[in-house]
mmCIF file of C-alpha atoms and ligand atoms in Angstrom:
data_model
loop_
_atom_site.group_PDB
_atom_site.id
_atom_site.type_symbol
_atom_site.label_atom_id
_atom_site.label_comp_id
_atom_site.label_asym_id
_atom_site.label_seq_id
_atom_site.Cartn_x
_atom_site.Cartn_y
_atom_site.Cartn_z
ATOM 1 C CA MET W 1352 0.000 0.000 0.000
ATOM 2 C CA SER W 1353 2.628 2.528 1.076
ATOM 3 C CA GLU W 1354 4.486 1.811 -2.187
ATOM 4 C CA GLN W 1355 1.680 3.699 -3.901
ATOM 5 C CA LYS W 1356 2.396 6.998 -2.136
ATOM 6 C CA THR W 1357 3.481 9.549 -4.721
ATOM 7 C CA ILE W 1358 6.548 10.773 -2.824
ATOM 8 C CA LEU W 1359 7.824 7.210 -2.389
ATOM 9 C CA ARG W 1360 7.277 6.537 -6.092
ATOM 10 C CA ALA W 1361 9.304 9.609 -7.048
ATOM 11 C CA LEU W 1362 12.026 8.623 -4.565
ATOM 12 C CA ALA W 1363 12.129 5.174 -6.162
ATOM 13 C CA GLY W 1364 12.952 6.871 -9.457
ATOM 14 C CA GLU W 1365 9.553 7.037 -11.117
ATOM 15 C CA THR W 1366 8.715 9.970 -13.385
ATOM 16 C CA LEU W 1367 5.171 11.030 -12.485
ATOM 17 C CA PRO W 1368 2.815 13.076 -14.676
ATOM 18 C CA THR W 1369 2.368 15.545 -11.786
ATOM 19 C CA PRO W 1370 5.201 15.974 -9.311
ATOM 20 C CA PRO W 1371 4.282 15.357 -5.670
ATOM 21 C CA ILE W 1372 4.629 18.470 -3.533
ATOM 22 C CA TRP W 1373 5.516 19.553 -0.011
ATOM 23 C CA MET W 1374 7.244 22.615 1.365
ATOM 24 C CA MET W 1375 10.158 23.206 3.732
ATOM 25 C CA ARG W 1376 8.884 24.856 6.960
ATOM 26 C CA GLN W 1377 5.320 24.166 5.836
ATOM 27 C CA ALA W 1378 4.314 24.178 9.509
ATOM 28 C CA GLY W 1379 5.301 27.675 10.491
ATOM 29 C CA ARG W 1380 4.594 31.230 11.420
ATOM 30 C CA TYR W 1381 2.961 32.222 8.094
ATOM 31 C CA LEU W 1382 -0.053 30.112 9.207
ATOM 32 C CA PRO W 1383 -2.440 31.654 11.771
ATOM 33 C CA GLU W 1384 -3.261 28.191 13.146
ATOM 34 C CA TYR W 1385 0.468 27.589 13.789
ATOM 35 C CA ARG W 1386 0.783 30.888 15.650
ATOM 36 C CA ALA W 1387 -2.222 29.966 17.795
ATOM 37 C CA THR W 1388 -0.834 26.533 18.734
ATOM 38 C CA ARG W 1389 2.589 27.984 19.380
ATOM 39 C CA ALA W 1390 1.088 30.568 21.745
ATOM 40 C CA GLN W 1391 -0.624 27.708 23.562
ATOM 41 C CA ALA W 1392 2.677 25.805 23.883
ATOM 42 C CA GLY W 1393 4.666 28.802 25.090
ATOM 43 C CA ASP W 1394 7.996 29.041 23.346
ATOM 44 C CA PHE W 1395 9.325 27.245 20.277
ATOM 45 C CA LEU W 1396 11.251 24.540 22.164
ATOM 46 C CA SER W 1397 8.248 23.760 24.367
ATOM 47 C CA LEU W 1398 6.294 23.193 21.160
ATOM 48 C CA CYS W 1399 9.009 20.868 19.798
ATOM 49 C CA TYR W 1400 8.921 18.732 22.969
ATOM 50 C CA ASN W 1401 5.122 18.658 23.332
ATOM 51 C CA SER W 1402 4.319 15.594 21.212
ATOM 52 C CA GLU W 1403 0.575 16.279 20.911
ATOM 53 C CA LEU W 1404 1.049 19.910 19.871
ATOM 54 C CA ALA W 1405 4.055 19.166 17.630
ATOM 55 C CA ALA W 1406 1.904 16.569 15.848
ATOM 56 C CA GLU W 1407 -0.928 19.099 15.635
ATOM 57 C CA VAL W 1408 1.216 21.752 13.892
ATOM 58 C CA THR W 1409 2.645 19.086 11.561
ATOM 59 C CA LEU W 1410 -0.914 18.193 10.537
ATOM 60 C CA GLN W 1411 -2.120 21.779 10.025
ATOM 61 C CA PRO W 1412 -0.625 22.314 6.536
ATOM 62 C CA ILE W 1413 -1.784 18.827 5.522
ATOM 63 C CA ARG W 1414 -5.375 19.691 6.447
ATOM 64 C CA ARG W 1415 -5.232 23.113 4.825
ATOM 65 C CA TYR W 1416 -3.448 22.167 1.582
ATOM 66 C CA GLY W 1417 -3.287 18.386 1.227
ATOM 67 C CA PHE W 1418 0.480 18.296 0.684
ATOM 68 C CA ASP W 1419 1.820 14.892 -0.390
ATOM 69 C CA ALA W 1420 4.223 14.785 2.564
ATOM 70 C CA ALA W 1421 4.305 15.939 6.162
ATOM 71 C CA ILE W 1422 7.626 16.778 7.793
ATOM 72 C CA LEU W 1423 8.017 16.048 11.471
ATOM 73 C CA PHE W 1424 7.884 19.264 13.487
ATOM 74 C CA ALA W 1425 11.157 19.541 15.399
ATOM 75 C CA ASP W 1426 14.487 21.322 14.921
ATOM 76 C CA ILE W 1427 18.007 20.366 13.882
ATOM 77 C CA LEU W 1428 19.301 21.764 17.188
ATOM 78 C CA LEU W 1429 17.457 19.243 19.379
ATOM 79 C CA LEU W 1430 20.253 16.697 18.808
ATOM 80 C CA PRO W 1431 23.027 18.947 20.200
ATOM 81 C CA GLN W 1432 20.754 19.654 23.155
ATOM 82 C CA ALA W 1433 20.334 15.895 23.697
ATOM 83 C CA LEU W 1434 24.121 15.554 23.522
ATOM 84 C CA GLY W 1435 24.384 17.994 26.415
ATOM 85 C CA ALA W 1436 24.627 21.483 24.892
ATOM 86 C CA ASP W 1437 22.530 24.243 26.445
ATOM 87 C CA LEU W 1438 20.002 25.568 23.923
ATOM 88 C CA TRP W 1439 17.561 28.462 23.949
ATOM 89 C CA PHE W 1440 15.956 30.737 21.358
ATOM 90 C CA VAL W 1441 16.079 34.534 21.536
ATOM 91 C CA THR W 1442 12.930 35.991 19.982
ATOM 92 C CA GLY W 1443 13.678 37.843 16.772
ATOM 93 C CA GLU W 1444 17.303 36.674 16.760
ATOM 94 C CA GLY W 1445 17.454 32.885 16.648
ATOM 95 C CA PRO W 1446 19.129 30.048 18.511
ATOM 96 C CA ARG W 1447 21.770 30.323 21.230
ATOM 97 C CA LEU W 1448 23.855 27.401 22.519
ATOM 98 C CA SER W 1449 26.740 26.840 24.891
ATOM 99 C CA THR W 1450 29.919 27.004 22.753
ATOM 100 C CA ILE W 1451 32.633 24.435 22.010
ATOM 101 C CA THR W 1452 36.046 26.044 22.043
ATOM 102 C CA CYS W 1453 38.236 23.526 23.906
ATOM 103 C CA GLN W 1454 38.505 19.834 24.727
ATOM 104 C CA GLY W 1455 36.848 20.461 28.106
ATOM 105 C CA ASP W 1456 33.670 21.696 26.364
ATOM 106 C CA PHE W 1457 33.603 18.555 24.219
ATOM 107 C CA ASP W 1458 34.175 16.266 27.204
ATOM 108 C CA LYS W 1459 30.907 17.483 28.755
ATOM 109 C CA LEU W 1460 28.900 15.932 25.901
ATOM 110 C CA VAL W 1461 27.209 12.556 26.364
ATOM 111 C CA GLY W 1462 27.707 9.534 24.112
ATOM 112 C CA LYS W 1463 25.581 8.646 21.093
ATOM 113 C CA ASP W 1464 23.554 6.070 23.014
ATOM 114 C CA ASP W 1465 22.542 8.478 25.787
ATOM 115 C CA ILE W 1466 20.398 10.840 23.709
ATOM 116 C CA HIS W 1467 17.132 8.948 23.572
ATOM 117 C CA ASP W 1468 15.542 9.905 26.912
ATOM 118 C CA HIS W 1469 15.845 13.537 25.917
ATOM 119 C CA LEU W 1470 14.539 12.915 22.395
ATOM 120 C CA SER W 1471 11.729 10.521 23.294
ATOM 121 C CA PRO W 1472 9.013 13.225 22.854
ATOM 122 C CA VAL W 1473 10.158 13.560 19.221
ATOM 123 C CA TYR W 1474 9.769 9.817 18.650
ATOM 124 C CA GLU W 1475 6.329 10.036 20.235
ATOM 125 C CA THR W 1476 5.402 12.839 17.798
ATOM 126 C CA VAL W 1477 6.361 10.500 14.944
ATOM 127 C CA ARG W 1478 4.184 7.698 16.348
ATOM 128 C CA ILE W 1479 1.184 10.030 16.716
ATOM 129 C CA LEU W 1480 1.647 11.285 13.160
ATOM 130 C CA ARG W 1481 1.761 7.806 11.672
ATOM 131 C CA ARG W 1482 -1.622 7.149 13.302
ATOM 132 C CA GLU W 1483 -3.208 10.452 12.315
ATOM 133 C CA LEU W 1484 -1.884 11.277 8.863
ATOM 134 C CA PRO W 1485 -4.064 10.478 5.847
ATOM 135 C CA GLU W 1486 -3.112 7.204 4.188
ATOM 136 C CA GLU W 1487 -1.705 8.916 1.087
ATOM 137 C CA THR W 1488 0.570 11.319 2.974
ATOM 138 C CA THR W 1489 4.240 10.397 3.443
ATOM 139 C CA LEU W 1490 5.900 11.175 6.786
ATOM 140 C CA ILE W 1491 9.395 12.661 6.520
ATOM 141 C CA GLY W 1492 11.769 12.640 9.494
ATOM 142 C CA PHE W 1493 14.953 14.710 9.479
ATOM 143 C CA ALA W 1494 18.175 15.754 11.138
ATOM 144 C CA GLY W 1495 20.774 18.424 10.566
ATOM 145 C CA MET W 1496 24.032 17.274 9.019
ATOM 146 C CA PRO W 1497 27.161 17.261 11.208
ATOM 147 C CA TRP W 1498 28.821 20.289 9.573
ATOM 148 C CA THR W 1499 25.727 22.486 9.808
ATOM 149 C CA VAL W 1500 24.964 21.448 13.389
ATOM 150 C CA ALA W 1501 28.655 21.835 14.330
ATOM 151 C CA THR W 1502 28.646 25.436 13.069
ATOM 152 C CA TYR W 1503 25.946 26.254 15.652
ATOM 153 C CA MET W 1504 27.526 24.190 18.447
ATOM 154 C CA ILE W 1505 30.974 25.688 18.011
ATOM 155 C CA ALA W 1506 29.848 29.314 17.649
ATOM 156 C CA GLY W 1507 26.919 29.077 20.060
ATOM 157 C CA GLN W 1508 24.666 30.777 17.502
ATOM 158 C CA GLY W 1509 24.006 31.185 13.794
ATOM 159 C CA THR W 1510 26.818 32.880 11.871
ATOM 160 C CA LYS W 1511 26.979 34.494 8.448
ATOM 161 C CA ASP W 1512 30.182 32.819 7.234
ATOM 162 C CA GLN W 1513 30.499 29.941 9.754
ATOM 163 C CA GLY W 1514 33.757 31.616 10.832
ATOM 164 C CA PRO W 1515 34.169 30.015 14.290
ATOM 165 C CA ALA W 1516 33.711 26.467 12.894
ATOM 166 C CA HIS W 1517 36.192 27.137 10.081
ATOM 167 C CA ALA W 1518 38.616 28.563 12.657
ATOM 168 C CA LEU W 1519 38.369 25.515 14.931
ATOM 169 C CA LYS W 1520 38.873 23.271 11.894
ATOM 170 C CA ALA W 1521 42.067 25.188 11.051
ATOM 171 C CA GLU W 1522 43.414 25.538 14.601
ATOM 172 C CA ASN W 1523 42.407 22.301 16.341
ATOM 173 C CA ARG W 1524 41.488 19.734 13.736
ATOM 174 C CA PRO W 1525 41.352 16.773 16.167
ATOM 175 C CA LEU W 1526 38.782 18.564 18.323
ATOM 176 C CA PHE W 1527 36.797 19.690 15.258
ATOM 177 C CA GLU W 1528 36.757 16.121 13.943
ATOM 178 C CA ALA W 1529 35.749 14.763 17.353
ATOM 179 C CA VAL W 1530 32.692 17.049 17.234
ATOM 180 C CA MET W 1531 31.922 15.926 13.677
ATOM 181 C CA ASP W 1532 32.263 12.242 14.606
ATOM 182 C CA ARG W 1533 30.029 12.562 17.683
ATOM 183 C CA LEU W 1534 27.398 14.299 15.542
ATOM 184 C CA THR W 1535 27.664 11.696 12.787
ATOM 185 C CA GLU W 1536 27.146 8.848 15.280
ATOM 186 C CA GLY W 1537 24.384 10.694 17.114
ATOM 187 C CA THR W 1538 22.571 11.508 13.878
ATOM 188 C CA ILE W 1539 22.540 7.829 12.897
ATOM 189 C CA GLU W 1540 21.021 6.821 16.263
ATOM 190 C CA TYR W 1541 18.523 9.709 16.198
ATOM 191 C CA LEU W 1542 17.310 9.014 12.655
ATOM 192 C CA SER W 1543 17.234 5.282 13.272
ATOM 193 C CA LYS W 1544 14.800 5.845 16.150
ATOM 194 C CA GLN W 1545 12.670 8.177 14.001
ATOM 195 C CA ILE W 1546 12.465 5.429 11.373
ATOM 196 C CA GLU W 1547 11.563 2.806 13.989
ATOM 197 C CA ALA W 1548 8.825 5.152 15.246
ATOM 198 C CA GLY W 1549 7.369 5.454 11.731
ATOM 199 C CA ALA W 1550 9.254 7.988 9.596
ATOM 200 C CA GLU W 1551 9.015 6.731 5.993
ATOM 201 C CA VAL W 1552 11.735 8.977 4.533
ATOM 202 C CA VAL W 1553 14.525 10.952 6.167
ATOM 203 C CA LYS W 1554 15.979 14.249 5.019
ATOM 204 C CA LEU W 1555 19.511 15.421 5.845
ATOM 205 C CA PHE W 1556 19.712 19.229 6.141
ATOM 206 C CA ASP W 1557 23.186 20.593 5.413
ATOM 207 C CA SER W 1558 22.228 24.255 5.238
ATOM 208 C CA TRP W 1559 25.828 25.514 5.372
ATOM 209 C CA ALA W 1560 27.410 22.928 3.043
ATOM 210 C CA GLY W 1561 28.102 25.775 0.597
ATOM 211 C CA SER W 1562 30.833 27.200 2.821
ATOM 212 C CA LEU W 1563 32.889 23.986 2.572
ATOM 213 C CA LYS W 1564 35.223 24.093 -0.420
ATOM 214 C CA GLY W 1565 37.232 21.470 -2.294
ATOM 215 C CA GLU W 1566 38.597 18.718 -0.100
ATOM 216 C CA ASP W 1567 36.674 20.063 2.918
ATOM 217 C CA PHE W 1568 33.401 19.575 1.028
ATOM 218 C CA GLN W 1569 34.346 15.951 0.357
ATOM 219 C CA LYS W 1570 35.450 15.256 3.938
ATOM 220 C CA TYR W 1571 32.810 17.138 5.900
ATOM 221 C CA ALA W 1572 29.714 17.184 3.647
ATOM 222 C CA VAL W 1573 29.924 14.213 1.250
ATOM 223 C CA GLU W 1574 31.590 11.701 3.585
ATOM 224 C CA PRO W 1575 29.217 12.189 6.574
ATOM 225 C CA ALA W 1576 26.241 11.992 4.203
ATOM 226 C CA ARG W 1577 27.628 8.745 2.806
ATOM 227 C CA VAL W 1578 28.297 7.228 6.238
ATOM 228 C CA ILE W 1579 24.881 8.218 7.631
ATOM 229 C CA THR W 1580 22.987 7.098 4.515
ATOM 230 C CA GLN W 1581 24.784 3.755 4.232
ATOM 231 C CA GLU W 1582 24.322 2.896 7.909
ATOM 232 C CA LEU W 1583 20.625 3.848 7.880
ATOM 233 C CA LYS W 1584 20.076 1.722 4.780
ATOM 234 C CA ARG W 1585 21.960 -1.177 6.362
ATOM 235 C CA ARG W 1586 19.736 -1.028 9.457
ATOM 236 C CA HIS W 1587 16.520 -0.165 7.613
ATOM 237 C CA PRO W 1588 16.710 -1.667 4.108
ATOM 238 C CA GLY W 1589 14.909 0.437 1.540
ATOM 239 C CA ILE W 1590 14.592 3.606 3.638
ATOM 240 C CA PRO W 1591 14.708 6.546 1.204
ATOM 241 C CA VAL W 1592 17.042 9.435 2.043
ATOM 242 C CA ILE W 1593 16.900 13.016 0.740
ATOM 243 C CA GLY W 1594 20.164 14.976 0.866
ATOM 244 C CA PHE W 1595 20.227 18.772 0.985
ATOM 245 C CA PRO W 1596 23.780 20.114 0.651
ATOM 246 C CA ARG W 1597 22.492 23.674 0.335
ATOM 247 C CA GLU W 1598 24.439 25.997 -1.975
ATOM 248 C CA ALA W 1599 26.855 23.205 -2.878
ATOM 249 C CA GLY W 1600 26.980 24.525 -6.472
ATOM 250 C CA GLU W 1601 29.216 22.183 -8.457
ATOM 251 C CA GLY W 1602 29.206 19.948 -5.363
ATOM 252 C CA TYR W 1603 25.668 18.909 -6.326
ATOM 253 C CA ILE W 1604 27.116 17.051 -9.314
ATOM 254 C CA GLY W 1605 27.617 13.397 -8.402
ATOM 255 C CA PHE W 1606 26.391 13.936 -4.818
ATOM 256 C CA ALA W 1607 23.756 11.180 -5.059
ATOM 257 C CA LYS W 1608 26.228 8.670 -6.502
ATOM 258 C CA ALA W 1609 28.910 9.499 -3.943
ATOM 259 C CA THR W 1610 26.594 9.267 -0.913
ATOM 260 C CA GLY W 1611 23.810 6.872 -1.915
ATOM 261 C CA VAL W 1612 20.999 9.357 -1.204
ATOM 262 C CA ASP W 1613 17.858 8.716 -3.247
ATOM 263 C CA CYS W 1614 17.111 12.360 -3.905
ATOM 264 C CA VAL W 1615 19.033 15.615 -3.911
ATOM 265 C CA ALA W 1616 17.248 18.790 -2.824
ATOM 266 C CA LEU W 1617 18.248 21.842 -4.849
ATOM 267 C CA ASP W 1618 18.371 25.383 -3.475
ATOM 268 C CA ASN W 1619 17.820 28.599 -5.432
ATOM 269 C CA SER W 1620 21.445 29.163 -6.413
ATOM 270 C CA VAL W 1621 21.009 26.730 -9.321
ATOM 271 C CA SER W 1622 18.532 26.978 -12.189
ATOM 272 C CA PRO W 1623 16.096 24.105 -12.742
ATOM 273 C CA GLU W 1624 17.556 23.598 -16.225
ATOM 274 C CA TRP W 1625 21.031 23.176 -14.721
ATOM 275 C CA GLY W 1626 19.615 20.852 -12.045
ATOM 276 C CA ALA W 1627 17.904 18.690 -14.657
ATOM 277 C CA ALA W 1628 21.038 18.403 -16.795
ATOM 278 C CA ASN W 1629 23.533 17.866 -13.966
ATOM 279 C CA VAL W 1630 21.727 16.333 -10.987
ATOM 280 C CA GLN W 1631 18.461 14.773 -12.155
ATOM 281 C CA VAL W 1632 20.505 12.638 -14.562
ATOM 282 C CA ASP W 1633 21.429 10.570 -11.455
ATOM 283 C CA GLY W 1634 17.906 10.264 -10.015
ATOM 284 C CA CYS W 1635 15.233 12.146 -8.121
ATOM 285 C CA VAL W 1636 15.579 15.854 -7.384
ATOM 286 C CA GLN W 1637 13.573 18.108 -5.114
ATOM 287 C CA GLY W 1638 12.978 21.840 -5.490
ATOM 288 C CA ASN W 1639 13.375 24.636 -6.158
ATOM 289 C CA LEU W 1640 10.971 27.596 -6.224
ATOM 290 C CA LYS W 1641 12.210 30.778 -4.552
ATOM 291 C CA SER W 1642 10.532 31.308 -1.171
ATOM 292 C CA SER W 1643 10.065 34.994 -2.038
ATOM 293 C CA HIS W 1644 7.289 33.989 -4.477
ATOM 294 C CA MET W 1645 5.256 32.944 -1.420
ATOM 295 C CA VAL W 1646 5.379 36.604 -0.353
ATOM 296 C CA THR W 1647 4.881 38.305 -3.728
ATOM 297 C CA GLY W 1648 2.570 35.829 -5.515
ATOM 298 C CA GLY W 1649 0.916 36.806 -8.810
ATOM 299 C CA GLN W 1650 1.786 35.837 -12.369
ATOM 300 C CA ALA W 1651 5.506 35.579 -11.594
ATOM 301 C CA LEU W 1652 4.756 32.782 -9.097
ATOM 302 C CA VAL W 1653 2.650 30.945 -11.689
ATOM 303 C CA ASP W 1654 5.241 31.373 -14.460
ATOM 304 C CA GLU W 1655 8.163 30.280 -12.309
ATOM 305 C CA THR W 1656 6.250 27.285 -10.903
ATOM 306 C CA ARG W 1657 5.375 26.155 -14.451
ATOM 307 C CA ALA W 1658 8.986 26.611 -15.583
ATOM 308 C CA ILE W 1659 10.250 24.377 -12.754
ATOM 309 C CA VAL W 1660 7.671 21.642 -13.461
ATOM 310 C CA GLU W 1661 8.599 21.842 -17.168
ATOM 311 C CA ALA W 1662 12.355 21.712 -16.593
ATOM 312 C CA PHE W 1663 12.111 18.579 -14.434
ATOM 313 C CA LYS W 1664 9.279 16.806 -16.278
ATOM 314 C CA ASN W 1665 11.454 14.111 -17.874
ATOM 315 C CA GLY W 1666 12.677 12.587 -14.632
ATOM 316 C CA PRO W 1667 11.732 11.944 -11.008
ATOM 317 C CA HIS W 1668 10.906 15.220 -9.257
ATOM 318 C CA ILE W 1669 9.406 16.342 -5.960
ATOM 319 C CA PHE W 1670 8.219 19.939 -6.104
ATOM 320 C CA ASN W 1671 9.393 22.108 -3.188
ATOM 321 C CA LEU W 1672 10.864 25.496 -2.398
ATOM 322 C CA GLY W 1673 14.623 26.073 -2.534
ATOM 323 C CA HIS W 1674 14.606 26.913 1.190
ATOM 324 C CA GLY W 1675 12.038 27.302 3.970
ATOM 325 C CA ILE W 1676 8.922 29.454 3.610
ATOM 326 C CA THR W 1677 9.255 32.721 5.536
ATOM 327 C CA PRO W 1678 6.883 34.109 8.203
ATOM 328 C CA ASP W 1679 5.785 36.995 5.921
ATOM 329 C CA ALA W 1680 4.414 34.600 3.236
ATOM 330 C CA ASP W 1681 0.742 34.803 2.240
ATOM 331 C CA PRO W 1682 -1.076 31.454 2.756
ATOM 332 C CA GLU W 1683 -3.051 32.118 -0.454
ATOM 333 C CA ASN W 1684 0.139 32.115 -2.503
ATOM 334 C CA VAL W 1685 0.895 28.614 -1.228
ATOM 335 C CA GLN W 1686 -2.493 27.501 -2.569
ATOM 336 C CA LEU W 1687 -1.741 29.176 -5.903
ATOM 337 C CA MET W 1688 1.566 27.297 -6.152
ATOM 338 C CA ILE W 1689 -0.125 23.971 -5.393
ATOM 339 C CA ASP W 1690 -2.935 24.611 -7.891
ATOM 340 C CA THR W 1691 -0.387 25.501 -10.566
ATOM 341 C CA VAL W 1692 1.653 22.342 -9.952
ATOM 342 C CA ARG W 1693 -1.436 20.108 -9.916
ATOM 343 C CA ASN W 1694 -3.547 21.740 -12.615
ATOM 344 C CA GLY W 1695 -0.881 23.234 -14.877
HETATM 345 O O1 LIG K 1979 10.489 22.095 7.615
HETATM 346 C C1 LIG K 1979 9.770 21.954 8.631
HETATM 347 O O2 LIG K 1979 8.653 22.485 8.732
HETATM 348 C C2 LIG K 1979 10.225 20.995 9.718
HETATM 349 C C3 LIG K 1979 10.681 21.595 10.939
HETATM 350 C C4 LIG K 1979 11.977 22.348 10.894
HETATM 351 C C5 LIG K 1979 12.204 23.522 11.638
HETATM 352 N N1 LIG K 1979 13.516 23.844 11.507
HETATM 353 C C6 LIG K 1979 11.212 24.231 12.434
HETATM 354 C C7 LIG K 1979 11.512 25.602 12.885
HETATM 355 C C8 LIG K 1979 13.162 22.022 10.245
HETATM 356 C C9 LIG K 1979 13.464 20.893 9.254
HETATM 357 C C10 LIG K 1979 14.130 22.968 10.663
HETATM 358 C C11 LIG K 1979 15.524 22.905 10.201
HETATM 359 C C12 LIG K 1979 16.480 23.895 10.703
HETATM 360 N N2 LIG K 1979 16.504 24.521 11.911
HETATM 361 C C13 LIG K 1979 17.603 24.303 9.981
HETATM 362 C C14 LIG K 1979 18.036 23.755 8.634
HETATM 363 C C15 LIG K 1979 17.180 24.184 7.515
HETATM 364 C C16 LIG K 1979 17.286 25.625 7.179
HETATM 365 O O3 LIG K 1979 16.256 26.324 7.322
HETATM 366 O O4 LIG K 1979 18.337 26.031 6.697
HETATM 367 C C17 LIG K 1979 18.280 25.237 10.766
HETATM 368 C C18 LIG K 1979 19.550 25.971 10.373
HETATM 369 C C19 LIG K 1979 17.586 25.355 11.993
HETATM 370 C C20 LIG K 1979 17.947 26.165 13.188
HETATM 371 C C21 LIG K 1979 16.923 27.180 13.461
HETATM 372 N N3 LIG K 1979 15.656 26.912 13.946
HETATM 373 C C22 LIG K 1979 17.038 28.562 13.291
HETATM 374 C C23 LIG K 1979 18.271 29.265 12.728
HETATM 375 C C24 LIG K 1979 15.832 29.127 13.702
HETATM 376 C C25 LIG K 1979 15.513 30.576 13.857
HETATM 377 C C26 LIG K 1979 15.253 31.227 12.561
HETATM 378 C C27 LIG K 1979 13.793 31.508 12.427
HETATM 379 O O5 LIG K 1979 13.211 31.177 11.394
HETATM 380 O O6 LIG K 1979 13.238 32.129 13.371
HETATM 381 C C28 LIG K 1979 14.959 28.063 14.051
HETATM 382 C C29 LIG K 1979 13.567 28.191 14.501
HETATM 383 C C30 LIG K 1979 12.544 27.371 13.815
HETATM 384 N N4 LIG K 1979 12.682 26.067 13.436
HETATM 385 C C31 LIG K 1979 11.210 27.778 13.505
HETATM 386 C C32 LIG K 1979 10.568 26.673 12.940
HETATM 387 C C33 LIG K 1979 9.133 26.588 12.494
HETATM 388 C C34 LIG K 1979 10.610 29.120 13.839
HETATM 389 C C35 LIG K 1979 10.276 29.021 15.281
HETATM 390 C C36 LIG K 1979 9.151 29.869 15.787
HETATM 391 O O7 LIG K 1979 7.980 29.425 15.776
HETATM 392 O O8 LIG K 1979 9.484 30.964 16.263
#
């Protein structure tokens, strides 16, 4: 039965007449029902760890729009918190964490097998969702990739150029690699539990992959993606994996072959024509409408949506944005995008 779900068919390499569709950050602040549930939960982290309410916000965009997939509501920074980092969110600014600058900071972290008590509400959210989602909707679990998560753990916050993580890599490579290895192992255990709880696909978010160049890209973006993907597939044969090495540019070429991911998500720095010629040749791709169209709407949204569907029509494709939808988006523009994808 589940083999019939459109997203799973595309991930298996099938070219569908209409691409299945979902949207990064589809549960989010642009939706009034999300804002209401979030106010009920208190802050963002309380919402992430409240399984009933996290499942509720995951379901909201499915009810409103009938997307082909739901993505678990959580955050990539829950894993570092489970590993022992302090984590909080400053309204209007973003995440803050305790930093990692020396071996002593690293030694405070727990091992990969000691994360599950902390993360058990997330696994419970997955179990609730598998019960409550419509039969045709695919449930996607996710984690941040080691490099992206490390950039936040090392700096203690988001950074424009990932400077502190690059500096640690240059100045204390053994410590940097210890952080990367702990995150790689932890990510495998975390995603494995999401799959056991009912996630049907997992997505690996490497939002800052674009700042890794040359050999660093191979070692710290491609290699962790390969290790995580291979181990998940060994433990859970057939589990589809979506890789998102955001802004990888030329690094997108051959990424699926090198890592074993079933689908590569494309951001907005590449054109759909380029993606079709260079990435879709190896299998399924996901993407890549600019999130700004969800704010501005109109004919430009329709034209650009049609152009993306057209560019990817000869191979497996999952329609999505190139990055998350922003809080200032108009919910009606999301409907217009979906109608354009489904009705032409
Ligand atoms: O896509 C989804 O809907 C699934 C849930 C999800 C969230 N964050 C919810 C969220 C996912 C997959 C993420 C991934 C994530 N989180 C990334 C990688 C993807 C990307 O966007 O590049 C990163 C870097 C983070 C870390 C993070 N979480 C930041 C930097 C912020 C603050 C920025 C902001 O938008 O305010 C968050 C908060 C966050 N994560 C929100 C949501 C819905 C907004 C929280 C709120 O309600 O205030």
